Amino acid sequence: MTPIYVPDIGDFKDVPIIEILVKEGDRVSVDAPLVTLESDKATMDIPAPCAGVITRIRVNVGDKVTQGTHLFDISPAEATQTAPAPVSTPAPVAAVQTNTSADIQTEVVVIGAGPGGYTAAFRAADLGKKVLLIERFADLGGVCLNVGCIPSKALLHTAAILNEAREMETCGVHFAPPKIDLAALLTWKNGIIKRLTGGLAGLAKQRKVTRLTGMAEFVADHRLQVTTAEGLKTVQFEQCIIAVGSRPIKLAHLPWSDDRLMDSTDALALRDVPERLLIVGGGIIGLEMATVYHALGSKVTVMELTDQLIPGCDRDLVKPLQQRIAKQYAGIWLNTKLENIVTKPESLEVSLSRDGALEKHDFDKVLIAIGRQPNGAQLAAEKAGVTVTERGFIPVDRQMRTNVAHIFAIGDVVGQPMLAHKAVHEAKVAAENAAGHRAFMDARVIPSVAYTDPEVAWFGVTETEAKAQGLAFEKGVFPWLASGRALSMGREEGVTKLLFDRDSRRVIGGGIVGLSAGELLAEAVLACEMGADVDDLSLLIHAHPTLSETIGFAAEMATGEITDLYAPRRQAWPVNRG
């Protein structure tokens, strides 16, 4: 028997199983989906690493798993049974197409102009390649810049100002109630987007990157067909980088024709501020939108299928956020499943199940934020011989190559974590390999940030994962209640936590919850990436009073050298000054 484990799923830990797709005795093929996981941003299938018969299932629906979790036992099929597979190679088709005429010929074509796509195009151009950048929308920047990261941060900044003004009342400073002009707010937000998209257009022009607006799909392994406003255009290429991203998951049985039912793109359009707003999904996207709409005046309820907000993050980092918003929001419903939504003239009637009972509640609007799904299945990639999973992910190696050597893929479409900053680094690796260099994606950690209030940010090994794997580690946790800077800002709910390997003393993970946690995390991420140890952080002189010094304090908590608190270690961890 051969065990099947959870493979590398990026920086996500303790991901719940929502569906087991096979049963004991089932015969499966290579890459057949076995189990479905649901992180805070997407669902994903774990494929079979080989063909064979499932002999034992070692997990159940609802279990939380991470890389290395034992999922199944499989009896591999005989080699003779799997030998015919290579017959499906598309090479003969490519040979026929290679020398035929095309409307556009290029050395490198990049499909998708989000952060990963435009970075890949620009890097390839800088390395001397002739580059074509294909994007279905007129503006560059993709979801992140146009309907994701950037507009959400603009609105979150607005929310932070509103919240801070209200909270100054406890300090004796009173402001008149704010007057919110939604039209003007949207004009400001859209202006930011326009400045950035305009800047990208200028950078593409400076690098002589050719742009083509339209929907691309493969017709062979060196050829694309692009549907544009002017008609079909054919593109012949030497190297291709797929950067098509992802889209919000939409439950098919819901009444999407009713504009009171929103996905994240609709929520950022901010057409109005509903009095009663339900957000289905307690992950990063849902909680960020909750932050915005609560600040603007909505009575927000958050519904989450699992037993904690931000699944995959340590509970002690989520706890300060949950305690704060529990006092602000109309409700936080954990272990709650959405059953159905019925449209009524005056509201949306939501049916849900929790605590073993079916309930019905009325809301003015509902935001579905249960994750994102990749767009890999929209390219006809099979015509180029590129492997695409049933969920739409495109598997790649550390050089970002697909199973077809001259076709690369990056960003959300290659798997978790679905983060713009991961896509940017993958883009440079892909572009450099497409230009003939040897580059590898070799990040030790990839940070995650929820831009909530307070922010929650983490990296590397979580404490939950460390315990599950039986790692020998030391922990340093510094509460911001002992930070003069945090107290002077009225935001003492924060916590800074660092994890260290017990033997090497090196940083292996950690997280921060608190004001500007996403900005503060960079020092700890750099320390982990460079192999720094606990003494490097505890001996670094941080400016005082700052929030950043809590990282040094957390290191001192681990060694027992802290003087800003009385927290003697229960067990000695010898100081190493060598």
Coordinates of C-alpha atoms in Angstrom, one line a residue:
M1 CA 0.0 0.0 0.0
T2 CA 1.1 3.5 -0.7
P3 CA 0.1 6.4 1.5
I4 CA -1.3 9.6 0.0
Y5 CA -0.5 12.8 1.9
V6 CA -1.5 16.4 1.5
P7 CA 1.0 17.9 -0.9
D8 CA 2.5 21.4 -0.7
I9 CA -0.5 23.8 -0.6
G10 CA 1.5 27.0 0.0
D11 CA 1.2 29.0 3.2
F12 CA -2.2 27.6 4.2
K13 CA -2.5 25.5 7.3
D14 CA -5.4 23.6 9.0
V15 CA -7.6 23.7 5.9
P16 CA -11.0 22.0 6.4
I17 CA -12.1 19.1 4.3
I18 CA -15.5 19.9 2.8
E19 CA -16.0 16.9 0.5
I20 CA -14.4 13.4 0.1
L21 CA -14.8 12.5 -3.6
V22 CA -14.0 8.8 -3.4
K23 CA -14.8 5.7 -1.3
E24 CA -12.8 2.7 -0.3
G25 CA -12.6 0.3 -3.2
D26 CA -12.8 3.0 -5.9
R27 CA -10.3 2.8 -8.8
V28 CA -8.8 6.2 -9.6
S29 CA -6.6 7.5 -12.4
V30 CA -3.6 9.8 -12.1
D31 CA -4.6 13.4 -11.0
A32 CA -8.2 12.3 -10.3
P33 CA -9.6 14.5 -7.5
L34 CA -9.8 12.7 -4.2
V35 CA -10.8 15.3 -1.6
T36 CA -11.9 19.0 -1.7
L37 CA -10.4 21.5 0.8
E38 CA -11.7 25.0 1.5
S39 CA -9.3 27.8 2.5
D40 CA -10.2 31.4 3.2
K41 CA -9.8 32.3 -0.5
A42 CA -10.6 29.2 -2.6
T43 CA -11.5 25.6 -2.7
M44 CA -9.0 23.1 -4.0
D45 CA -8.9 19.5 -4.9
I46 CA -6.1 17.1 -3.8
P47 CA -5.4 14.8 -6.8
A48 CA -4.3 11.2 -6.9
P49 CA -0.5 11.0 -7.3
C50 CA -0.8 7.7 -9.1
A51 CA -3.4 5.4 -10.6
G52 CA -4.8 2.6 -8.4
V53 CA -7.4 1.4 -5.9
I54 CA -8.3 3.4 -2.7
T55 CA -7.9 0.9 0.1
R56 CA -8.4 3.1 3.1
I57 CA -9.7 6.6 3.9
R58 CA -8.0 8.1 6.9
V59 CA -9.9 11.4 7.2
N60 CA -13.5 12.6 7.5
V61 CA -15.4 15.7 6.2
G62 CA -14.7 18.5 8.6
D63 CA -11.2 17.4 9.5
K64 CA -8.5 20.1 9.2
V65 CA -5.4 19.1 7.3
T66 CA -2.1 20.7 6.3
Q67 CA 0.9 19.6 4.2
G68 CA 1.9 16.1 5.2
T69 CA -1.5 15.0 6.6
H70 CA -2.1 11.3 5.8
L71 CA -5.3 11.2 3.7
F72 CA -5.6 7.8 2.0
D73 CA -3.9 4.5 1.3
I74 CA -3.8 3.4 -2.3
S75 CA -2.8 0.2 -4.0
P76 CA -1.0 1.4 -7.1
A77 CA -2.0 0.1 -10.5
E78 CA 0.5 -2.0 -12.5
A79 CA 2.8 -0.1 -14.8
T80 CA 1.2 -1.9 -17.8
Q81 CA -2.1 -0.3 -16.9
T82 CA -0.9 3.2 -17.0
A83 CA 1.6 2.9 -19.9
P84 CA -0.8 4.0 -22.7
A85 CA -1.2 7.5 -21.2
P86 CA 1.5 9.3 -23.3
V87 CA -0.6 8.7 -26.4
S88 CA -2.4 12.0 -25.7
T89 CA 0.6 14.2 -26.5
P90 CA -0.3 17.0 -28.9
A91 CA 3.1 17.3 -30.5
P92 CA 1.9 16.3 -34.1
V93 CA -0.7 19.1 -34.1
A94 CA 1.9 21.6 -33.0
A95 CA 4.2 20.6 -35.9
V96 CA 1.4 21.2 -38.4
Q97 CA 0.7 24.7 -37.0
T98 CA 4.2 25.9 -36.3
N99 CA 5.0 27.4 -39.8
T100 CA 1.6 28.6 -40.8
S101 CA 0.9 32.4 -41.0
A102 CA -0.6 34.3 -38.1
D103 CA -1.8 37.8 -37.5
I104 CA 0.8 38.4 -34.8
Q105 CA 4.1 36.6 -34.2
T106 CA 6.0 37.1 -30.9
E107 CA 8.7 35.5 -28.9
V108 CA 6.8 35.6 -25.5
V109 CA 3.1 36.0 -25.1
V110 CA 1.6 36.6 -21.6
I111 CA -2.1 35.9 -21.1
G112 CA -3.6 38.1 -18.4
A113 CA -2.4 41.5 -17.2
G114 CA -2.8 41.3 -13.4
P115 CA 0.2 41.8 -11.1
G116 CA 1.7 38.6 -12.2
G117 CA 0.9 39.1 -15.9
Y118 CA 2.2 42.6 -16.3
T119 CA 5.3 41.8 -14.2
A120 CA 6.1 38.8 -16.4
A121 CA 5.6 40.9 -19.6
F122 CA 7.8 43.7 -18.3
R123 CA 10.6 41.4 -17.0
A124 CA 10.7 39.5 -20.3
A125 CA 10.9 42.7 -22.2
D126 CA 13.7 44.0 -20.0
L127 CA 15.6 40.8 -20.9
G128 CA 15.3 41.6 -24.6
K129 CA 12.3 39.5 -25.6
K130 CA 9.6 40.6 -28.0
V131 CA 6.5 40.5 -25.8
L132 CA 2.8 40.4 -26.5
L133 CA 0.5 41.0 -23.5
I134 CA -3.1 39.9 -23.9
E135 CA -5.8 41.1 -21.5
R136 CA -9.6 40.8 -21.8
F137 CA -10.2 44.2 -20.3
A138 CA -9.1 47.6 -21.6
D139 CA -7.1 48.5 -18.5
L140 CA -4.1 46.6 -17.2
G141 CA -3.9 45.5 -13.6
G142 CA -6.3 42.7 -13.4
V143 CA -8.5 41.9 -10.4
C144 CA -6.0 43.2 -7.9
L145 CA -5.7 46.7 -9.2
N146 CA -9.2 47.2 -10.6
V147 CA -11.6 45.3 -8.4
G148 CA -9.6 43.8 -5.6
C149 CA -6.5 44.7 -3.6
I150 CA -6.2 48.4 -4.4
P151 CA -9.8 49.6 -4.3
S152 CA -10.5 47.6 -1.2
K153 CA -7.5 49.2 0.6
A154 CA -8.8 52.7 -0.4
L155 CA -12.1 51.9 1.2
L156 CA -10.5 50.3 4.2
H157 CA -8.4 53.5 4.7
T158 CA -11.7 55.4 4.7
A159 CA -13.1 53.0 7.3
A160 CA -10.1 53.4 9.5
I161 CA -10.5 57.2 9.5
L162 CA -14.1 56.9 10.4
N163 CA -13.4 54.4 13.2
E164 CA -10.6 56.4 14.6
A165 CA -12.7 59.6 14.7
R166 CA -15.4 57.8 16.6
E167 CA -13.0 56.2 19.1
M168 CA -11.4 59.6 20.0
E169 CA -14.5 60.3 22.0
T170 CA -13.1 58.2 24.8
C171 CA -10.1 60.6 24.8
G172 CA -12.3 63.7 25.1
V173 CA -12.2 64.6 21.4
H174 CA -15.6 64.9 19.8
F175 CA -16.3 65.2 16.1
A176 CA -19.6 65.9 14.4
P177 CA -21.2 62.8 12.7
P178 CA -19.6 62.3 9.3
K179 CA -21.4 63.1 6.1
I180 CA -20.6 60.4 3.6
D181 CA -20.9 61.3 -0.1
L182 CA -20.8 57.9 -1.8
A183 CA -20.4 59.4 -5.3
A184 CA -17.4 61.5 -4.2
L185 CA -15.9 58.5 -2.4
L186 CA -16.2 56.4 -5.4
T187 CA -14.7 59.1 -7.6
W188 CA -11.7 59.3 -5.3
K189 CA -11.3 55.5 -5.3
N190 CA -11.7 55.2 -9.1
G191 CA -9.1 58.0 -9.5
I192 CA -6.6 56.0 -7.6
I193 CA -7.2 53.0 -9.9
K194 CA -7.0 55.3 -13.0
R195 CA -3.6 56.7 -11.9
L196 CA -2.2 53.2 -11.4
T197 CA -3.6 51.7 -14.6
G198 CA -2.4 54.7 -16.6
G199 CA 1.0 54.2 -15.1
L200 CA 1.1 50.6 -16.2
A201 CA 0.1 51.6 -19.7
G202 CA 3.0 54.0 -19.8
L203 CA 5.4 51.3 -18.5
A204 CA 4.3 48.9 -21.2
K205 CA 4.8 51.5 -23.9
Q206 CA 8.3 52.4 -22.6
R207 CA 9.3 48.7 -22.8
K208 CA 7.7 48.3 -26.2
V209 CA 5.4 45.6 -25.0
T210 CA 2.6 45.1 -27.5
R211 CA -0.9 45.0 -26.0
L212 CA -3.9 43.1 -27.3
T213 CA -7.4 43.4 -25.8
G214 CA -9.5 40.2 -26.0
M215 CA -10.1 36.7 -24.8
A216 CA -7.4 34.2 -25.7
E217 CA -7.5 30.4 -26.1
F218 CA -5.1 27.9 -27.4
V219 CA -5.5 26.2 -30.7
A220 CA -2.1 24.4 -30.6
D221 CA 1.0 24.4 -28.4
H222 CA 2.5 27.4 -30.2
R223 CA -0.7 29.2 -31.3
L224 CA -3.5 31.2 -29.8
Q225 CA -6.8 32.5 -31.1
V226 CA -7.9 35.8 -29.5
T227 CA -11.5 37.1 -29.7
T228 CA -11.3 40.9 -30.0
A229 CA -13.7 43.7 -30.7
E230 CA -12.4 43.7 -34.3
G231 CA -12.8 40.0 -34.7
L232 CA -10.6 36.9 -34.4
K233 CA -6.8 37.3 -34.4
T234 CA -4.2 34.5 -34.4
V235 CA -1.0 34.6 -32.4
Q236 CA 2.1 32.5 -33.0
F237 CA 4.5 32.4 -30.1
E238 CA 7.7 30.7 -29.0
Q239 CA 7.1 30.9 -25.2
C240 CA 3.9 31.5 -23.3
I241 CA 3.2 32.6 -19.7
I242 CA -0.4 31.9 -18.4
A243 CA -1.5 34.5 -15.8
V244 CA -5.3 34.3 -16.0
G245 CA -6.0 34.5 -12.3
S246 CA -9.2 33.6 -10.6
R247 CA -12.8 34.7 -10.1
P248 CA -15.2 34.7 -7.1
I249 CA -16.9 31.4 -6.4
K250 CA -20.7 31.6 -7.1
L251 CA -23.0 29.0 -5.7
A252 CA -25.2 28.0 -8.6
H253 CA -28.4 27.6 -6.7
L254 CA -28.5 31.2 -5.5
P255 CA -30.5 34.0 -7.3
W256 CA -27.7 35.9 -8.9
S257 CA -30.1 37.8 -11.1
D258 CA -31.0 39.9 -8.0
D259 CA -28.5 42.7 -7.6
R260 CA -29.0 42.6 -3.9
L261 CA -26.9 39.4 -3.9
M262 CA -23.2 40.4 -4.3
D263 CA -19.8 39.0 -4.9
S264 CA -16.6 40.9 -3.9
T265 CA -16.6 42.8 -7.2
D266 CA -20.1 44.0 -6.6
A267 CA -19.4 44.9 -3.0
L268 CA -16.5 47.2 -4.1
A269 CA -18.7 49.0 -6.5
L270 CA -20.4 50.4 -3.4
R271 CA -23.7 51.3 -5.0
D272 CA -25.3 51.9 -1.6
V273 CA -24.9 51.1 2.1
P274 CA -27.6 48.5 3.1
E275 CA -29.0 48.7 6.6
R276 CA -28.8 44.9 7.1
L277 CA -25.9 43.2 5.4
L278 CA -25.0 39.4 5.6
I279 CA -21.6 38.3 4.7
V280 CA -21.3 34.6 3.9
G281 CA -17.6 33.7 4.5
G282 CA -15.5 34.6 7.4
G283 CA -12.2 34.6 5.5
I284 CA -10.0 37.6 4.5
I285 CA -12.2 38.9 1.8
G286 CA -15.4 38.7 3.7
L287 CA -14.0 40.3 6.9
E288 CA -12.4 43.2 4.9
M289 CA -15.7 44.0 3.3
A290 CA -17.3 43.7 6.7
T291 CA -14.9 46.3 8.0
V292 CA -15.8 48.8 5.2
Y293 CA -19.6 48.4 5.4
H294 CA -19.7 48.5 9.2
A295 CA -17.7 51.8 9.2
L296 CA -20.1 53.2 6.6
G297 CA -23.1 52.4 8.7
S298 CA -24.4 48.9 7.9
K299 CA -25.5 46.4 10.5
V300 CA -23.2 43.6 9.6
T301 CA -23.6 39.9 10.2
V302 CA -20.8 37.4 9.3
M303 CA -21.6 33.8 8.7
E304 CA -18.7 31.2 8.6
L305 CA -19.0 27.4 7.9
T306 CA -16.1 26.5 10.1
D307 CA -15.6 27.0 13.8
Q308 CA -13.3 30.1 13.5
L309 CA -12.8 33.2 11.5
I310 CA -9.9 33.3 9.0
P311 CA -9.4 29.5 8.8
G312 CA -5.8 28.5 8.7
C313 CA -4.6 31.3 11.0
D314 CA -3.8 30.5 14.6
R315 CA -6.8 31.1 16.9
D316 CA -4.9 33.3 19.3
L317 CA -4.1 35.7 16.5
V318 CA -7.7 35.8 15.4
K319 CA -9.1 36.2 18.9
P320 CA -8.4 39.9 19.4
L321 CA -10.1 40.7 16.1
Q322 CA -13.1 38.5 16.9
Q323 CA -13.5 40.1 20.3
R324 CA -13.4 43.6 18.9
I325 CA -15.9 43.0 16.0
A326 CA -18.2 40.9 18.2
K327 CA -19.0 44.2 20.0
Q328 CA -19.5 46.1 16.7
Y329 CA -21.4 43.7 14.4
A330 CA -24.9 42.5 14.6
G331 CA -23.7 38.9 14.7
I332 CA -20.9 36.5 14.1
W333 CA -22.3 33.0 13.3
L334 CA -19.7 30.2 13.3
N335 CA -20.4 26.6 12.3
T336 CA -23.2 27.9 10.2
K337 CA -24.1 26.7 6.7
L338 CA -26.0 28.7 4.0
E339 CA -28.8 26.6 2.7
N340 CA -30.7 29.0 0.3
I341 CA -31.6 32.5 -0.5
V342 CA -35.1 33.5 -1.6
T343 CA -35.8 36.9 -3.1
K344 CA -38.7 39.0 -1.7
P345 CA -39.7 42.5 -2.7
E346 CA -38.5 44.1 0.5
S347 CA -35.5 41.8 1.4
L348 CA -33.5 38.6 0.8
E349 CA -34.7 35.7 2.9
V350 CA -31.7 33.6 4.0
S351 CA -32.1 30.0 5.1
L352 CA -29.3 28.7 7.2
S353 CA -28.5 25.8 9.5
R354 CA -26.7 26.0 12.8
D355 CA -26.8 24.1 16.0
G356 CA -28.8 21.4 14.3
A357 CA -31.7 23.7 13.4
L358 CA -32.9 25.5 10.3
E359 CA -33.3 29.2 10.6
K360 CA -34.6 32.0 8.3
H361 CA -33.5 35.7 8.5
D362 CA -34.1 38.7 6.3
F363 CA -31.3 41.0 5.0
D364 CA -31.2 43.9 2.7
K365 CA -28.1 42.6 0.9
V366 CA -26.0 39.5 1.0
L367 CA -22.3 39.3 0.1
I368 CA -21.0 35.8 -0.9
A369 CA -17.3 35.7 -0.1
I370 CA -16.5 32.0 0.1
G371 CA -13.4 32.0 -1.9
R372 CA -12.1 32.2 -5.5
Q373 CA -11.7 29.6 -8.2
P374 CA -9.0 29.6 -10.9
N375 CA -9.6 30.4 -14.5
G376 CA -7.4 27.7 -16.0
A377 CA -10.3 25.9 -17.6
Q378 CA -11.2 28.9 -19.8
L379 CA -8.2 28.7 -22.1
A380 CA -8.7 25.4 -24.1
A381 CA -5.3 24.6 -22.7
E382 CA -5.8 20.9 -23.5
K383 CA -5.3 21.9 -27.2
A384 CA -1.7 22.8 -26.3
G385 CA -1.3 19.6 -24.2
V386 CA -1.3 21.6 -20.9
T387 CA -2.6 19.7 -17.9
V388 CA -5.5 21.5 -16.1
T389 CA -7.2 20.0 -13.0
E390 CA -10.9 19.6 -12.7
R391 CA -11.0 22.7 -10.5
G392 CA -9.1 24.8 -13.1
F393 CA -5.6 24.8 -11.6
I394 CA -2.5 24.4 -13.7
P395 CA 0.3 22.4 -12.1
V396 CA 3.8 23.8 -12.4
D397 CA 7.3 23.0 -11.2
R398 CA 9.6 25.4 -9.3
Q399 CA 10.6 27.1 -12.6
M400 CA 6.9 27.7 -13.2
R401 CA 6.8 25.4 -16.2
T402 CA 3.7 23.4 -17.0
N403 CA 4.0 19.9 -18.4
V404 CA 4.6 21.6 -21.7
A405 CA 8.2 22.9 -21.5
H406 CA 7.7 26.2 -23.3
I407 CA 4.4 27.1 -21.5
F408 CA 4.6 28.6 -18.0
A409 CA 1.8 29.5 -15.5
I410 CA 1.8 31.8 -12.5
G411 CA -0.4 33.3 -9.9
D412 CA -3.8 32.2 -8.7
V413 CA -4.2 29.7 -11.5
V414 CA -1.3 27.6 -10.2
G415 CA -2.7 27.2 -6.7
Q416 CA -2.5 28.5 -3.1
P417 CA -1.9 30.9 -1.7
M418 CA -3.9 33.2 -4.1
L419 CA -1.9 36.3 -3.4
A420 CA -0.7 39.1 -5.7
H421 CA 2.7 39.3 -4.1
K422 CA 3.2 35.5 -4.7
A423 CA 2.2 36.0 -8.3
V424 CA 4.7 38.8 -8.8
H425 CA 7.6 36.7 -7.7
E426 CA 6.5 33.7 -9.8
A427 CA 6.2 36.1 -12.8
K428 CA 9.8 37.0 -12.6
V429 CA 10.9 33.4 -12.4
A430 CA 8.7 32.5 -15.4
A431 CA 9.9 35.4 -17.5
E432 CA 13.6 34.7 -16.7
N433 CA 13.2 31.1 -17.7
A434 CA 11.3 32.1 -20.8
A435 CA 14.3 34.3 -21.7
G436 CA 16.8 31.4 -21.4
H437 CA 17.9 32.0 -17.8
R438 CA 17.7 29.4 -14.9
A439 CA 15.5 30.7 -12.2
F440 CA 13.5 29.0 -9.4
M441 CA 10.7 29.9 -7.1
D442 CA 12.4 29.4 -3.8
A443 CA 10.6 31.5 -1.2
R444 CA 11.0 30.1 2.3
V445 CA 7.7 31.8 3.4
I446 CA 4.9 33.8 1.9
P447 CA 3.2 36.3 4.2
S448 CA -0.6 36.6 4.5
V449 CA -2.5 39.7 5.7
A450 CA -6.1 40.4 6.5
Y451 CA -6.5 44.2 6.3
T452 CA -9.2 44.2 9.0
D453 CA -9.4 46.3 12.1
P454 CA -7.2 45.2 13.7
E455 CA -5.1 43.7 11.0
V456 CA -4.1 40.0 11.2
A457 CA -0.8 39.0 9.5
W458 CA 1.2 35.8 9.7
F459 CA 3.9 33.8 7.9
G460 CA 5.7 30.5 7.9
V461 CA 4.8 27.6 10.3
T462 CA 1.7 28.3 12.5
E463 CA 1.6 27.1 16.1
T464 CA -1.2 24.8 15.2
E465 CA 0.8 23.2 12.5
A466 CA 3.9 23.0 14.6
K467 CA 2.0 21.1 17.3
A468 CA 0.3 18.8 14.8
Q469 CA 3.7 17.9 13.2
G470 CA 5.4 17.4 16.5
L471 CA 8.0 20.0 15.9
A472 CA 10.3 21.0 18.7
F473 CA 9.8 24.8 18.9
E474 CA 9.9 27.7 21.3
K475 CA 7.3 30.5 21.4
G476 CA 7.5 34.1 22.3
V477 CA 4.3 36.1 22.7
F478 CA 4.2 39.8 23.6
P479 CA 0.9 41.4 24.4
W480 CA 0.5 45.0 23.3
L481 CA -1.0 45.8 26.7
A482 CA 2.6 46.3 27.7
S483 CA 3.5 48.5 24.7
G484 CA 3.7 52.2 25.5
R485 CA 3.2 53.0 21.8
A486 CA 0.0 50.8 21.5
L487 CA -1.4 52.3 24.7
S488 CA -0.8 55.9 23.5
M489 CA -2.7 55.0 20.4
G490 CA -5.6 53.4 22.3
R491 CA -5.0 50.1 20.5
E492 CA -3.7 47.8 23.2
E493 CA -5.6 44.7 21.9
G494 CA -2.7 43.6 19.7
V495 CA -0.3 40.6 20.1
T496 CA 3.0 39.8 18.5
K497 CA 4.0 36.1 18.3
L498 CA 7.2 34.4 17.0
L499 CA 8.0 30.7 16.7
F500 CA 11.6 29.4 16.8
D501 CA 13.2 26.0 16.1
R502 CA 14.3 24.8 19.5
D503 CA 17.6 23.4 18.3
S504 CA 18.8 26.0 15.7
R505 CA 17.0 28.9 17.4
R506 CA 16.0 30.2 13.9
V507 CA 12.7 31.9 13.2
I508 CA 10.2 29.5 11.6
G509 CA 6.9 31.4 11.8
G510 CA 4.8 33.9 13.6
G511 CA 2.1 36.4 13.4
I512 CA 0.9 39.8 14.5
V513 CA -2.6 41.1 15.2
G514 CA -3.0 44.8 15.7
L515 CA -2.8 48.2 14.1
S516 CA -0.6 48.0 10.9
A517 CA 0.2 44.3 11.5
G518 CA 0.7 43.8 7.7
E519 CA 3.5 46.5 7.7
L520 CA 5.1 45.3 10.9
L521 CA 5.4 41.7 9.8
A522 CA 8.1 42.4 7.2
E523 CA 10.9 42.4 9.7
A524 CA 10.0 38.9 10.9
V525 CA 9.5 37.6 7.4
L526 CA 12.9 38.9 6.4
A527 CA 14.4 37.3 9.5
C528 CA 12.9 33.9 8.6
E529 CA 14.0 34.2 4.9
M530 CA 17.6 35.0 5.9
G531 CA 17.8 32.3 8.6
A532 CA 18.0 34.7 11.5
D533 CA 17.7 33.3 15.0
V534 CA 16.0 34.5 18.2
D535 CA 19.2 36.4 19.4
D536 CA 19.4 38.4 16.1
L537 CA 15.9 39.8 16.8
S538 CA 16.3 40.2 20.6
L539 CA 19.6 42.0 20.3
L540 CA 18.5 44.3 17.5
I541 CA 18.0 47.8 18.8
H542 CA 14.5 48.9 17.8
A543 CA 13.4 52.5 18.0
H544 CA 11.3 53.3 21.1
P545 CA 8.4 53.8 21.5
T546 CA 7.3 51.9 18.4
L547 CA 5.0 49.0 17.5
S548 CA 7.9 47.4 15.7
E549 CA 9.8 46.9 19.0
T550 CA 7.2 44.3 19.9
I551 CA 9.0 41.9 17.6
G552 CA 12.2 42.3 19.7
F553 CA 10.0 41.9 22.8
A554 CA 8.5 38.7 21.5
A555 CA 12.0 37.3 20.9
E556 CA 12.9 38.3 24.5
M557 CA 9.7 36.5 25.7
A558 CA 11.0 33.4 24.1
T559 CA 14.5 33.5 25.7
G560 CA 13.2 34.7 29.1
E561 CA 15.2 38.0 28.9
I562 CA 12.2 40.3 28.8
T563 CA 12.3 43.2 31.3
D564 CA 9.2 45.1 30.1
L565 CA 7.1 42.3 31.6
Y566 CA 7.6 39.8 34.4
A567 CA 7.4 36.5 32.6
P568 CA 10.1 34.0 33.8
R569 CA 10.5 30.9 31.6
R570 CA 9.2 27.7 33.1
Q571 CA 12.0 25.7 31.4
A572 CA 15.4 27.0 30.6
W573 CA 16.3 27.7 26.9
P574 CA 20.0 28.5 27.2
V575 CA 21.1 31.9 26.0
N576 CA 23.5 31.7 23.0
R577 CA 25.7 34.7 22.3
G578 CA 28.1 32.7 20.1

